[in-house]
Short mmCIF file of C-alpha atoms and ligand atoms in Angstrom, two decimals:
data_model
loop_
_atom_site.label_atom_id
_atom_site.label_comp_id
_atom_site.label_asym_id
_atom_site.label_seq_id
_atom_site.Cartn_x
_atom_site.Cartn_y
_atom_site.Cartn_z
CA UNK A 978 -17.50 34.05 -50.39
CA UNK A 979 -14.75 36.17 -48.40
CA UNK A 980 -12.06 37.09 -51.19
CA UNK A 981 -9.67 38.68 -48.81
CA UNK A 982 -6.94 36.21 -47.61
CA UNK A 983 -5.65 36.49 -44.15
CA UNK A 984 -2.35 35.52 -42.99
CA UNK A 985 -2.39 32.04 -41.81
CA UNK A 986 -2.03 31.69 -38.23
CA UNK A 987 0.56 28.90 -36.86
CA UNK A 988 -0.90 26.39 -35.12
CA UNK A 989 1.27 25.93 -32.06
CA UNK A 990 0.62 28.87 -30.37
CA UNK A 991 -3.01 29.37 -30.04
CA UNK A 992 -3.49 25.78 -29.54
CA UNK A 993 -1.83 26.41 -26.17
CA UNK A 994 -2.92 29.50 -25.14
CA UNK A 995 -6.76 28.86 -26.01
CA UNK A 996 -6.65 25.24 -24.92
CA UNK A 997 -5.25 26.49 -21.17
CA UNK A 998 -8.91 28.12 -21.10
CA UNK A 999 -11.12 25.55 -19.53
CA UNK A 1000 -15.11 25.55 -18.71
CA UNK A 1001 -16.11 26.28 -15.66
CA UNK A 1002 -17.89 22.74 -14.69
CA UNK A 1003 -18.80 20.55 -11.89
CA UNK A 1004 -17.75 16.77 -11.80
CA UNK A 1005 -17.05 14.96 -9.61
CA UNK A 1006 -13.60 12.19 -9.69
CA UNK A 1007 -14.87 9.25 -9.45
CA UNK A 1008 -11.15 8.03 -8.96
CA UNK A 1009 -11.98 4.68 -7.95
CA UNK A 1010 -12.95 3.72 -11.23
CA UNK A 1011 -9.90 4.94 -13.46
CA UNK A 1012 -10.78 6.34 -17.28
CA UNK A 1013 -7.63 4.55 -18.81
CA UNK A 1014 -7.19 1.71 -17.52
CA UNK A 1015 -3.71 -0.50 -17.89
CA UNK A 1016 -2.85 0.31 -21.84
CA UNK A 1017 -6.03 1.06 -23.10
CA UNK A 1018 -7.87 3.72 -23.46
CA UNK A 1019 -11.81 2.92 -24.29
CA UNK A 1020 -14.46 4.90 -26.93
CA UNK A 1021 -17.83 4.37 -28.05
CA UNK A 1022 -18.44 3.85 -32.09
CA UNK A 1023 -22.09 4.63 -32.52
CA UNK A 1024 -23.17 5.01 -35.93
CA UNK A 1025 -26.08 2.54 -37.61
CA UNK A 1026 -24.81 0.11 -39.80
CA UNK A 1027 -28.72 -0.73 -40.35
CA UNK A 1028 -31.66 1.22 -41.13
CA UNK A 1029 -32.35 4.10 -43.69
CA UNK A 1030 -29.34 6.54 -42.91
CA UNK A 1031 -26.61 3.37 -42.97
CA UNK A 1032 -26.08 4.13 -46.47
CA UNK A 1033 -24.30 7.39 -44.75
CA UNK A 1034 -23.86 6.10 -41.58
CA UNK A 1035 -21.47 3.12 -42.12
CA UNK A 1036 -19.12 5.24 -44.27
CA UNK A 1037 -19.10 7.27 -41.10
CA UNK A 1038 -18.10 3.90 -38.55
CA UNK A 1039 -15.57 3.06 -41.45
CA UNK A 1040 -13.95 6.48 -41.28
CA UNK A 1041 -13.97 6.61 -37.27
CA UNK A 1042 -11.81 3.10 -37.16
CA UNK A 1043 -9.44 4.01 -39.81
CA UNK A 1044 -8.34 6.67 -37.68
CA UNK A 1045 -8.21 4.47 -34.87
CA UNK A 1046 -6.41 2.04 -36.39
CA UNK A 1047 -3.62 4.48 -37.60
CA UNK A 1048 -2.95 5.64 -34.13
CA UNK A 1049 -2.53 3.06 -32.68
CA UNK A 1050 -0.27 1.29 -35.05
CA UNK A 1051 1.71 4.81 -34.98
CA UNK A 1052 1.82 4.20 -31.12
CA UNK A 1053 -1.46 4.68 -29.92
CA UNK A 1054 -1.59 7.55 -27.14
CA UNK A 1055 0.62 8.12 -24.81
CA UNK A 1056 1.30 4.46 -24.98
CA UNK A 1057 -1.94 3.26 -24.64
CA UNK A 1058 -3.97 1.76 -27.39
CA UNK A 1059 -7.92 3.04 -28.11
CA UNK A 1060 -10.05 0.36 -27.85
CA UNK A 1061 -13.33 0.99 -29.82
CA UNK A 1062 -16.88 -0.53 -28.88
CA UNK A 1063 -18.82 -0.49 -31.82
CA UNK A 1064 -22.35 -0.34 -31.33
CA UNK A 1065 -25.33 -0.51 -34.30
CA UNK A 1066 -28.16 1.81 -33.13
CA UNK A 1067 -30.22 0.67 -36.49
CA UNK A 1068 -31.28 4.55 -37.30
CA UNK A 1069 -33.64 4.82 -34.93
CA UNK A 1070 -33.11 7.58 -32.10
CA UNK A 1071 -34.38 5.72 -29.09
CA UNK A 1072 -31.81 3.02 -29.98
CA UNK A 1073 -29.20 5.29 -29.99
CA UNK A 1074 -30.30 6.61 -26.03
CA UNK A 1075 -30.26 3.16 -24.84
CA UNK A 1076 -26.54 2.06 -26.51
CA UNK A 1077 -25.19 5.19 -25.06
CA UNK A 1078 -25.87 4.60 -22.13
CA UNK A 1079 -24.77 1.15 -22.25
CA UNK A 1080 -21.10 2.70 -23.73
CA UNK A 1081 -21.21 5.32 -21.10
CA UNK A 1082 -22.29 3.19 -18.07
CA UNK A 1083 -21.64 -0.28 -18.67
CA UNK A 1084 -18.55 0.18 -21.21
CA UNK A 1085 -17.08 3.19 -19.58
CA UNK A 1086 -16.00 4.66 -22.96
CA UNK A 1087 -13.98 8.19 -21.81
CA UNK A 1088 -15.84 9.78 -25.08
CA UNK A 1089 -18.40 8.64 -27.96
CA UNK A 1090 -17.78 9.07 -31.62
CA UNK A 1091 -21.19 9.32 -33.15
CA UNK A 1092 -24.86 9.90 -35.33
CA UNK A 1093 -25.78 11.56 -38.65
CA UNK A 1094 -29.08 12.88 -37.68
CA UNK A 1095 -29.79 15.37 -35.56
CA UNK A 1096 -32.59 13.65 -33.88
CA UNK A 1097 -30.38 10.75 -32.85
CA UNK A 1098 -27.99 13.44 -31.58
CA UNK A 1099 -31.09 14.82 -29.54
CA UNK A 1100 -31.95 11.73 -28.27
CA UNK A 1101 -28.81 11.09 -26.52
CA UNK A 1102 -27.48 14.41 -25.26
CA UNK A 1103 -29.44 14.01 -22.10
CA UNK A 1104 -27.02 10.76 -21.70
CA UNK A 1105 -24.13 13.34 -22.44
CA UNK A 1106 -25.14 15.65 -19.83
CA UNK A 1107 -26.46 13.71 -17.54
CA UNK A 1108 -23.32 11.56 -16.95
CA UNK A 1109 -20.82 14.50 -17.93
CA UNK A 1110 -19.37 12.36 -20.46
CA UNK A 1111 -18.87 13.66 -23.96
CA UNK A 1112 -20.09 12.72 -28.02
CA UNK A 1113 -18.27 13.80 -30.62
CA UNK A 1114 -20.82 14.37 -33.29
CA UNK A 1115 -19.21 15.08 -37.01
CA UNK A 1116 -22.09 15.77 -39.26
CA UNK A 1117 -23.25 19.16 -40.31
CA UNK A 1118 -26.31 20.05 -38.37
CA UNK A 1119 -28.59 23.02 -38.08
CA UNK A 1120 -26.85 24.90 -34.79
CA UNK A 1121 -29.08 26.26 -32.40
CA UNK A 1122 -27.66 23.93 -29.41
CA UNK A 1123 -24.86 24.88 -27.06
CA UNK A 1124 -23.82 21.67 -24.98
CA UNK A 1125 -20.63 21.81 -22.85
CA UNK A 1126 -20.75 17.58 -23.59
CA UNK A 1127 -20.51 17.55 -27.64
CA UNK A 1128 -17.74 18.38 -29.64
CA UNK A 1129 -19.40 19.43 -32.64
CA UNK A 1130 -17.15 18.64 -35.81
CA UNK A 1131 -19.39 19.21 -38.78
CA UNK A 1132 -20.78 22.14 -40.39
CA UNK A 1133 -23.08 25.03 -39.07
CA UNK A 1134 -25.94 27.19 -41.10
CA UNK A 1135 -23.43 29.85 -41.33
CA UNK A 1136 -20.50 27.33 -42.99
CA UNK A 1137 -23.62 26.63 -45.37
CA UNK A 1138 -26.16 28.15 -46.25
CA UNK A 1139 -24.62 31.72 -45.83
CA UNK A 1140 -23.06 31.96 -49.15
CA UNK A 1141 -24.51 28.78 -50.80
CA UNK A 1142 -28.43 30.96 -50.98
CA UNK A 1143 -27.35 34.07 -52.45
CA UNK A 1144 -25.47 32.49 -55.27
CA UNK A 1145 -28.23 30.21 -56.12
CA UNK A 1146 -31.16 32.94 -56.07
CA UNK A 1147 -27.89 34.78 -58.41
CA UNK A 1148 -27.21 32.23 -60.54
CA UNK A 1149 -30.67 30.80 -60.68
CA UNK A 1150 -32.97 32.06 -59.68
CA UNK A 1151 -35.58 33.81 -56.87
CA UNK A 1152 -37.90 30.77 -56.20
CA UNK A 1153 -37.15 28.02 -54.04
CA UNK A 1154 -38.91 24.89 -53.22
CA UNK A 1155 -38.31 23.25 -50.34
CA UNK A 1156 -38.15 19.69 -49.90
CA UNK A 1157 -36.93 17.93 -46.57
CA UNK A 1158 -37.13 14.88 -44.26
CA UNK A 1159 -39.62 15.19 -41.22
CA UNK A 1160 -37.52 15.88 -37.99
CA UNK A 1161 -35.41 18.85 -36.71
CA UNK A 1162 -32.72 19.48 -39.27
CA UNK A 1163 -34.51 20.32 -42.14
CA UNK A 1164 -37.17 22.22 -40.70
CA UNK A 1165 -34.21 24.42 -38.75
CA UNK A 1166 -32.12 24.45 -41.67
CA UNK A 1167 -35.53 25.92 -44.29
CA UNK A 1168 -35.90 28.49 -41.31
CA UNK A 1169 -32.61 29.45 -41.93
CA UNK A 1170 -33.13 29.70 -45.73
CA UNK A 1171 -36.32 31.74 -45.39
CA UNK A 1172 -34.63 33.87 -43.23
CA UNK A 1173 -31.90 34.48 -46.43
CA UNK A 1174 -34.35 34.31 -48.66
CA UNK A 1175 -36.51 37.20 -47.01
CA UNK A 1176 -33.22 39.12 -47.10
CA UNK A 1177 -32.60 38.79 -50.97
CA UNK A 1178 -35.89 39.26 -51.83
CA UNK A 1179 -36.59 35.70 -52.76
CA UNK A 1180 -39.55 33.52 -52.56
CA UNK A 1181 -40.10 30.10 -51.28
CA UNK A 1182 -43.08 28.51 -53.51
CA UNK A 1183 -43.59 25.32 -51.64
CA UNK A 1184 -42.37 23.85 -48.25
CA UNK A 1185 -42.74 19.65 -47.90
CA UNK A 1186 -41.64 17.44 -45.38
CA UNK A 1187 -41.61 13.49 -46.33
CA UNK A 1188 -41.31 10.76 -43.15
CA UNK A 1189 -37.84 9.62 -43.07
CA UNK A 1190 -37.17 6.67 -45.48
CA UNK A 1191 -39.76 7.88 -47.88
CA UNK A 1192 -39.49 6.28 -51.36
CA UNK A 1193 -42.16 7.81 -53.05
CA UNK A 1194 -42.12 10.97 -55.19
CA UNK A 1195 -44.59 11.41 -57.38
CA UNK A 1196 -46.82 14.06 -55.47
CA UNK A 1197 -44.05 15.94 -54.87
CA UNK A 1198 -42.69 15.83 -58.69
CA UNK A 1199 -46.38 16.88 -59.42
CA UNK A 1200 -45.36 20.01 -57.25
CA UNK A 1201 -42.24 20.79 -58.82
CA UNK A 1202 -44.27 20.84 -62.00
CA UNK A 1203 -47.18 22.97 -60.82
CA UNK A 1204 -44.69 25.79 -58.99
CA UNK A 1205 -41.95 25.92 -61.40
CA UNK A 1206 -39.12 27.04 -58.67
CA UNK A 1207 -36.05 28.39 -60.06
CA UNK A 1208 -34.34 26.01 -57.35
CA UNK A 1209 -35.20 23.27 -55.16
CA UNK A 1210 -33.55 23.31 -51.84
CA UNK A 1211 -33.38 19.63 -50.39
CA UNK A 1212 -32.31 18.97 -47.05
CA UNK A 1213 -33.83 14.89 -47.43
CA UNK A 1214 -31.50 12.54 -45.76
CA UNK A 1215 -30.33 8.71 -46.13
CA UNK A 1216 -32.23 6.40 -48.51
CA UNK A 1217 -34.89 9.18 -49.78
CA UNK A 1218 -32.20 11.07 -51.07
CA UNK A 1219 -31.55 8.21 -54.01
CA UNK A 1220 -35.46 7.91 -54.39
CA UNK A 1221 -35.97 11.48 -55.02
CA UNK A 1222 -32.99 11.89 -57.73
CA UNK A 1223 -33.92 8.52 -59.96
CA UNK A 1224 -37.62 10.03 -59.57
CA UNK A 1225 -36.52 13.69 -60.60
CA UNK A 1226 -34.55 12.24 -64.07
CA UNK A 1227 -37.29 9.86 -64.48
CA UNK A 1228 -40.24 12.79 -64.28
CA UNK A 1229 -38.15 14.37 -67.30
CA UNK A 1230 -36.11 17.03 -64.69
CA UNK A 1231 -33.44 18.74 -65.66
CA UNK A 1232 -30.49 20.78 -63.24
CA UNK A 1233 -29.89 23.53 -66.04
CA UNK A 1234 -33.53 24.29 -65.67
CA UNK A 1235 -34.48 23.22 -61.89
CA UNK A 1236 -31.44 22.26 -60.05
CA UNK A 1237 -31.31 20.71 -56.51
CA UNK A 1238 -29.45 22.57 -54.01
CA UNK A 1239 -28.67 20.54 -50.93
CA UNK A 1240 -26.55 20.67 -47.75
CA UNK A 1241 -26.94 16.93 -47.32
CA UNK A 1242 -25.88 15.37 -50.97
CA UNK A 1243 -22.69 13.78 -50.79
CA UNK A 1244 -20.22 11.08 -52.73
CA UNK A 1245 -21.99 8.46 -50.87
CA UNK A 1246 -25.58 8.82 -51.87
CA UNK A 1247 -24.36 9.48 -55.34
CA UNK A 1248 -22.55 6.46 -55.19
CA UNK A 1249 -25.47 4.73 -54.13
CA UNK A 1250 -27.43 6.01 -56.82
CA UNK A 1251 -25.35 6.39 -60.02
CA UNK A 1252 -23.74 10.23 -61.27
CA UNK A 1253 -25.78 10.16 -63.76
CA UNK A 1254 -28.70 10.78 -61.38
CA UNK A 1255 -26.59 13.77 -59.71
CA UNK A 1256 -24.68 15.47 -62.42
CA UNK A 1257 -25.52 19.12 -62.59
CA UNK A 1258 -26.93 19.58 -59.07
CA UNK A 1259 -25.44 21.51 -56.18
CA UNK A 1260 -24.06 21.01 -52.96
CA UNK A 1261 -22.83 23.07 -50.03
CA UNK A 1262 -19.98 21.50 -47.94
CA UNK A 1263 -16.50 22.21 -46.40
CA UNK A 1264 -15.30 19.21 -48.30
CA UNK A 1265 -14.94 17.50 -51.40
CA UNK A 1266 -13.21 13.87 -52.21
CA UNK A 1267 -11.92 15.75 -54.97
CA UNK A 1268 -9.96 18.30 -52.52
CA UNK A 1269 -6.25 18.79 -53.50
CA UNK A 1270 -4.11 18.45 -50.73
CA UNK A 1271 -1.47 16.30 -49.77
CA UNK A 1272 -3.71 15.25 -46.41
CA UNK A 1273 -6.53 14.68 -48.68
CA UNK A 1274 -4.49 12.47 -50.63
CA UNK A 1275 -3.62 10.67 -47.98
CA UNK A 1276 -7.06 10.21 -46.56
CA UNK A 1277 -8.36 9.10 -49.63
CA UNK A 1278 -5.80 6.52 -50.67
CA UNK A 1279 -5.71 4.72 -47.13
CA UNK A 1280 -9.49 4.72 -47.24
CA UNK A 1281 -9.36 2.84 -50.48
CA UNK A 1282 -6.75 0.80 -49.83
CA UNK A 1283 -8.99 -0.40 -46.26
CA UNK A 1284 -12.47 -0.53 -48.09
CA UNK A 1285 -12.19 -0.89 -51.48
CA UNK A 1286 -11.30 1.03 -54.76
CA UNK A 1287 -14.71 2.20 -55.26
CA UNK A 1288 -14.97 3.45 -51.60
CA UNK A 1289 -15.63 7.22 -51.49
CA UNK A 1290 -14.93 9.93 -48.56
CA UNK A 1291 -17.24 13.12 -48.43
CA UNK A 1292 -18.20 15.79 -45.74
CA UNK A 1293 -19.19 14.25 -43.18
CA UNK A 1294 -16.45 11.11 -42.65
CA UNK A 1295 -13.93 13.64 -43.56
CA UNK A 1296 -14.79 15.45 -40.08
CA UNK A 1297 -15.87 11.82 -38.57
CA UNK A 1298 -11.61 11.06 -39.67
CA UNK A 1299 -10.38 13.91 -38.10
CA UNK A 1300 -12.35 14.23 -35.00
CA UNK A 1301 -10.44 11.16 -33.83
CA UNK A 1302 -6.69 13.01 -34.27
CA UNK A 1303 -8.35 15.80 -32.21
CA UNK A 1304 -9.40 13.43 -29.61
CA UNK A 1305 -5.88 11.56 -29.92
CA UNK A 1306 -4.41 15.46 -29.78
CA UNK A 1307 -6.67 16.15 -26.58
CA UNK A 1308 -5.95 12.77 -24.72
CA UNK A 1309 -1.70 13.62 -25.18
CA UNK A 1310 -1.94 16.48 -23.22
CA UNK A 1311 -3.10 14.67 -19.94
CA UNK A 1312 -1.98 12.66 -17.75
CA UNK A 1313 -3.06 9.21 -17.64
CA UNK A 1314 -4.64 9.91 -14.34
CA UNK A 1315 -6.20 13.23 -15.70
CA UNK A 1316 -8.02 11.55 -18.27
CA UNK A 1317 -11.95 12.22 -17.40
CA UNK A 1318 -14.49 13.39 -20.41
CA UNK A 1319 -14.19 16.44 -19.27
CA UNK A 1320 -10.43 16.96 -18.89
CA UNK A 1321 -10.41 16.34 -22.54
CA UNK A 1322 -12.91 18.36 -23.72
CA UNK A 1323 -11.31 21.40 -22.05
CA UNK A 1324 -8.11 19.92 -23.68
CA UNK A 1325 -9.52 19.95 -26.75
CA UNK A 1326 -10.84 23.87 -27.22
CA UNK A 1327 -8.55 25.76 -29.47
CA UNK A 1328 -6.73 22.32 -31.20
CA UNK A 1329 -5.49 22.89 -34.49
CA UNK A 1330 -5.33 19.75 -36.71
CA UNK A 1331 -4.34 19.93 -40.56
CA UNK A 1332 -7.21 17.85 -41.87
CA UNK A 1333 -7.80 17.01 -45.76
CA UNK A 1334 -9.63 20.18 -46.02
CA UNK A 1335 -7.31 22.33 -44.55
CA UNK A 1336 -6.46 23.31 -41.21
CA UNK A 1337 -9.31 23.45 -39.01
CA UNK A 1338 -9.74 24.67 -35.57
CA UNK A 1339 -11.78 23.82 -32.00
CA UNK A 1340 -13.51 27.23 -31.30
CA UNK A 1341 -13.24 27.10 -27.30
CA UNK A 1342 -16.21 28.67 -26.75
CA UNK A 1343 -18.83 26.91 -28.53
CA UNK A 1344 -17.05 23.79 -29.43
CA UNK A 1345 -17.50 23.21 -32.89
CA UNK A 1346 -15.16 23.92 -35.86
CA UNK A 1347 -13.87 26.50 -37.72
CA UNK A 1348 -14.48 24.98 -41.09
CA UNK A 1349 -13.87 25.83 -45.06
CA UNK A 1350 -17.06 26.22 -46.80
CA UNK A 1351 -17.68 25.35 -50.68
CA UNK A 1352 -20.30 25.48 -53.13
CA UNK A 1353 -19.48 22.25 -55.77
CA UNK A 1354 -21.71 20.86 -58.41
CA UNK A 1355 -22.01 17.31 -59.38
CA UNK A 1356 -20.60 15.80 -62.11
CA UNK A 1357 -21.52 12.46 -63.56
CA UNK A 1358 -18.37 10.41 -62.75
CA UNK A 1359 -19.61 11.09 -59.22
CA UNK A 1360 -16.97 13.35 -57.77
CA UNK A 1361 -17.65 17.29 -57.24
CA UNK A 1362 -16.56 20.21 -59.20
CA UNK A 1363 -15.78 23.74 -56.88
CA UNK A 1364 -17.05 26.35 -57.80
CA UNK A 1365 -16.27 28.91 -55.15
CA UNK A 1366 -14.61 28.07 -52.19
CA UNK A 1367 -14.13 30.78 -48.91
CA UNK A 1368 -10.58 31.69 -48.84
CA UNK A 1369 -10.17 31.77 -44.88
CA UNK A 1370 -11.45 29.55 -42.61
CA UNK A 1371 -14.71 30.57 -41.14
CA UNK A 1372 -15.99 30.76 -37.47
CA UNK A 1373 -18.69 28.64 -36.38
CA UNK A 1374 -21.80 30.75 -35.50
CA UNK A 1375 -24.44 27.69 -34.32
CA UNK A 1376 -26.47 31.11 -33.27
CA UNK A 1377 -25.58 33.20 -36.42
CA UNK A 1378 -29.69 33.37 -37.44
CA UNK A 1379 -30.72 34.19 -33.91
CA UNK A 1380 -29.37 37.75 -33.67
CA UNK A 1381 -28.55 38.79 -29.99
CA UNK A 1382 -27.94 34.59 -28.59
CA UNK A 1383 -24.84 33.23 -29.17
CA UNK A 1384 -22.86 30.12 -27.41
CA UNK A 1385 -19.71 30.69 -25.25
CA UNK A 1386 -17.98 29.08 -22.32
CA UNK A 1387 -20.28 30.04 -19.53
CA UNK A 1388 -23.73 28.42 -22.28
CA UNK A 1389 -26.06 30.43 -23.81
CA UNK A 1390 -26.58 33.84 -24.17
CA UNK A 1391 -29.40 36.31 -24.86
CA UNK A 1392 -31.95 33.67 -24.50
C1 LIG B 2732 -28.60 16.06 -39.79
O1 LIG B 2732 -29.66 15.55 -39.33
N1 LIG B 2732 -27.87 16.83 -39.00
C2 LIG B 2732 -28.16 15.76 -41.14
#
């Protein structure tokens, strides 16, 4: 992690000079049919409350109409209220295509809040670009995709991984296992971790995919016992991730001697599946429920006080929260008749917006966030301990493995 501390830079300022900078774009007005119309302003909630990533997913929906909800009892926008149309897209990608374009088309939501995976965010980005309209998508994700139609609110390989490898292969070891779920994010993400891995001399001593959902662990267990890996490096998603921790204290694993290191292990699978079934392993992440902050504190309490005193908040409702004060942010600086999907995404590049965990920023060229990585460990009461946090903000890089392509305002370049 950086150890140098900048100065902090004021928010005001650059969130007016950078958000003057728009993207060169065509649309086309289609002013007979008005964005806003009389004093509400319309968005598309698309997250699955059904299927194997709800048990992330629905913390996600929760978080998006809290945030709702608090604007518009502070006012709403400009005067007009947000009026969200919830859709389920029951974790399956082709669902999610069809309900966008039903919120797009049919609804005419101005923007869509929405997905955890990245191939439900694949599956309807031709609906994005297509239609010019625009999905704000707040889950960490493997980079490599430079749409002028997402915002991108979650974190990047280099908000990650970067730091998060070479203290494991320090602290634990050289050999890594890894273990994902069968579709794009994982197998980007491990490519990314070999990559590291090459660098730091490490080696990876097994490489598994299991079908979404998967339950079953043994075969795999009987891997981890056969390749002894100093680390395993799990990038499994929804439902599997709860399997694979009850299996891995069942098979008689232990984190001192074979930790899990994942990007995708939050509050809400361990709440699913006990602390006692976490404590000890590893997680990357720009945020932590256990963040101190006075916006964290904030967060947290309201989200209790809406779904319960067990309810927890982790890295990816946090940015799912605050993606909707960056759309509220975006929307204020337009005229009602101004307000098109793409008149607010232009609004939105360079927004500040103190979020619980910390101050985070719209890059305008890319989109997604300047974010505040961490490297926490599980501890049995559920919550995460920090152990190293960055101490600046750090620029999202969706190209940083890729030497020579990177994504600014005009798309990609060095292709
Ligand atoms: C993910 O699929 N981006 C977790």
């Amino acid at each position: 992690m950086t150890i140098t501390r900048r100065s902090f830079i004021k928010s005001t300022a650059i969130a007016g000079a950078a958000g003057a900078v728009g993207f060169p774009h065509i649309w086309i007005k289609d002013s007979g049919l008005a964005w806003a119309a009389g004093n509400e302003i319309k968005v598309g909630v698309l997250f699955s409350l059904t299927g194997t990533t709800a048990v992330v997913e629905k913390s996600l929906h929760n978080a998006t109409l809290m945030a709702i909800d608090e604007i518009n009892k502070a006012g709403g926008i400009n005067g007009m209220k947000i009026t969200p149309v919830v859709e389920d897209p029951a974790s399956d990608p082709a669902t999610f295509a069809d309900k966008a374009n039903k919120l797009v088309l049919n609804d005419r939501c101005v923007s869509v809040f929405g997905s955890y995976t990245s191939a439900s965010r694949k599956a309807v980005l031709p609906v994005f670009e297509k239609r010019k309209n625009l999905y704000w998508y707040p889950t960490l994700y493997e980079g490599r995709e430079c749409s002028k139609d997402v915002m991108y609110t979650g974190a990047v390989p280099n908000q990650q991984q970067k730091d998060f490898i070479p203290w494991l292969v320090k602290n634990h070891g050289k050999k890594f296992y890894l273990i994902g779920s069968n579709y794009i994010y994982p197998k980007e993400e491990n490519n990314v971790c070999k990559i590291l891995l090459q660098q730091l001399g490490g080696e990876v001593v097994g490489e598994e995919y299991v079908p979404l959902g998967h339950s079953e662990f043994g075969s795999v267990l009987n891997k981890f016992r056969e390749t002894k890996p100093d680390v395993i490096f799990s990038t499994v998603v929804g439902d599997s991730v709860i399997a694979l921790h009850k299996q891995y204290k069942a098979a008689g694993f232990t984190p001192d001697k074979m930790p899990m290191a994942s990007l995708t292990t939050s509050e809400v699978e361990i709440a699913a599946m006990g602390g006692e079934y976490a404590a000890g392993h590893y997680t990357s992440a720009p945020y932590f429920m256990s963040h101190q902050s006075p916006e964290n504190q904030k967060f947290v309490e309201n989200y209790q006080k809406r779904y319960g005193k067990d309810a927890v908040t982790h890295f990816v409702s946090e940015p799912a929260y605050f993606q909707i004060y960056l759309f509220r942010q975006a929307v204020e600086k337009l005229g009602k008749g101004d307000i098109t999907p793409i008149n607010i995404r232009d609004a939105a590049g360079g927004l500040e917006i103190m979020a619980p965990q910390g101050r985070v920023k719209v890059d305008p060229d890319n989109l997604h966030c300047y974010l505040w990585p961490k490297i926490a460990q599980a501890q049995a009461d559920g919550q995460f301990k920090v152990i190293e946090q960055s101490a600046e903000w750090v620029k999202p890089e969706p190209y940083w493995a890729y030497p020579g392509q990177s994504c600014t305002k005009d798309g990609l370049k060095g292709a």
